[in-house]
């Protein structure tokens, strides 16, 4: 999706209050990848997690795309770790707004499922924050916007 389209859609949703998000996954709630991602989203305050897709403005498809795979290369044991993918879509149009895959790859210690969830949660929170209009943020903090009838031009 083009950044402008994502910005416009998320701006309209934000104008009506906090956006609701349904997480579509086969992972159980206690799975570290899902748990850490949900914790990061709750900390950001950008979305309200809902348990029914029909109550959601946004849908996040979340999947674990890889698990720990140890290999021995030149006598050195390395761990590729866990991988996960998240795809954010508009519930109403089905249009993809954001996607990211984290984890895997070469590391001495590998990626834990929790680390993948935290990274996806951080990146999604950052994306949502970037898409929220600054005027809306100021209004929710109690500052009048320039279009507010109570503001005065001097």
XYZ file of C-alpha atoms in Angstrom:
154
model
C 0.000 0.000 0.000
C 1.162 3.504 -0.711
C 2.108 5.548 2.374
C -0.450 8.276 1.571
C -3.317 5.780 1.381
C -2.287 4.195 4.696
C -1.988 7.652 6.264
C -5.447 8.705 5.059
C -7.161 5.512 6.199
C -5.497 5.510 9.609
C -6.140 9.254 10.003
C -9.859 8.772 9.440
C -9.943 5.898 11.925
C -7.977 7.925 14.478
C -10.384 10.849 14.125
C -13.103 8.630 15.592
C -11.002 7.619 18.597
C -8.653 4.767 19.323
C -8.393 2.218 16.534
C -9.417 -1.343 17.301
C -7.220 -4.265 16.260
C -8.027 -7.963 15.914
C -5.058 -10.348 15.843
C -5.719 -13.214 13.450
C -3.379 -16.060 14.361
C -3.262 -19.715 15.272
C -0.728 -18.954 18.018
C -2.108 -19.359 21.562
C -2.312 -16.242 23.761
C 0.519 -17.562 25.947
C 2.905 -17.974 22.983
C 5.882 -15.626 23.583
C 5.739 -14.130 20.077
C 2.065 -13.138 20.429
C 2.307 -12.170 24.104
C 5.248 -9.794 23.575
C 3.679 -8.217 20.483
C 0.396 -7.585 22.343
C 2.286 -6.130 25.326
C 4.149 -3.667 23.056
C 0.925 -2.598 21.324
C -0.830 -2.048 24.653
C 2.129 0.008 25.918
C 1.961 2.219 22.825
C -1.707 3.068 23.428
C -2.252 3.357 19.649
C -4.766 0.512 19.346
C -7.321 -1.334 21.420
C -7.045 -5.114 21.079
C -10.421 -6.777 20.437
C -11.306 -10.475 20.436
C -13.889 -10.443 17.630
C -12.940 -9.532 14.060
C -16.265 -7.784 13.400
C -15.439 -5.252 16.147
C -12.093 -4.347 14.564
C -11.001 -1.466 12.362
C -7.709 -3.225 11.640
C -6.685 -6.879 11.364
C -3.170 -8.113 12.069
C -2.296 -11.463 10.491
C 0.417 -12.910 12.722
C 2.335 -16.087 12.094
C 5.475 -17.819 13.214
C 7.334 -18.515 9.987
C 10.311 -20.392 11.396
C 11.634 -22.039 14.529
C 15.045 -22.660 16.006
C 17.247 -24.436 13.522
C 20.788 -25.184 14.597
C 23.464 -25.800 12.002
C 27.097 -26.583 12.151
C 29.215 -24.461 9.845
C 32.972 -24.948 9.790
C 32.780 -26.601 13.203
C 30.770 -23.725 14.736
C 27.221 -24.276 15.940
C 24.997 -21.318 15.083
C 21.322 -20.802 15.729
C 18.939 -19.208 13.243
C 16.222 -18.839 15.850
C 12.576 -17.973 15.441
C 10.995 -15.916 12.677
C 7.637 -14.197 12.580
C 5.591 -12.197 10.115
C 2.894 -9.603 10.762
C 0.617 -8.089 8.114
C -1.691 -5.200 9.044
C -4.843 -4.809 6.951
C -7.921 -2.664 6.950
C -10.801 -4.803 8.216
C -13.220 -2.911 5.990
C -11.365 -2.981 2.666
C -8.867 -5.808 3.214
C -6.148 -3.502 1.911
C -2.642 -4.178 3.237
C -1.315 -1.228 5.233
C 1.967 -2.558 6.651
C 3.933 -5.793 6.787
C 7.136 -6.924 8.408
C 9.075 -10.120 8.967
C 11.608 -10.357 11.781
C 13.960 -12.920 13.210
C 15.792 -15.784 11.621
C 19.050 -15.060 9.933
C 22.435 -15.747 11.405
C 23.167 -14.858 15.024
C 25.324 -16.468 17.662
C 22.422 -16.784 20.061
C 19.545 -16.906 17.585
C 16.236 -15.104 17.905
C 13.840 -16.084 20.671
C 10.111 -16.039 19.898
C 9.727 -13.292 22.528
C 12.398 -11.126 20.845
C 10.623 -11.490 17.500
C 7.307 -10.463 19.101
C 8.885 -7.425 20.779
C 10.531 -6.307 17.540
C 7.322 -6.692 15.512
C 5.355 -4.894 18.235
C 7.854 -2.015 18.343
C 7.864 -1.630 14.568
C 4.061 -1.740 14.301
C 3.693 0.785 17.139
C 6.161 3.079 15.380
C 4.250 2.750 12.096
C 0.932 3.555 13.783
C 2.466 6.564 15.549
C 3.836 7.888 12.255
C 0.401 7.582 10.632
C -1.470 9.442 13.375
C -2.037 13.066 12.441
C -0.250 15.567 14.702
C -3.382 17.741 14.990
C -5.351 14.813 16.376
C -2.650 14.126 18.939
C -2.734 17.741 20.095
C -6.536 17.695 20.394
C -6.533 14.529 22.467
C -4.019 16.155 24.790
C -6.469 19.014 25.317
C -4.880 21.638 23.059
C -7.280 23.277 20.582
C -6.524 22.810 16.916
C -6.314 25.692 14.466
C -9.704 24.640 13.065
C -11.322 24.659 16.500
C -14.137 27.191 16.954
C -12.615 28.241 20.289
C -9.279 29.228 18.768
C -8.715 32.880 17.976
C -6.577 34.499 15.333
C -4.663 37.491 16.683
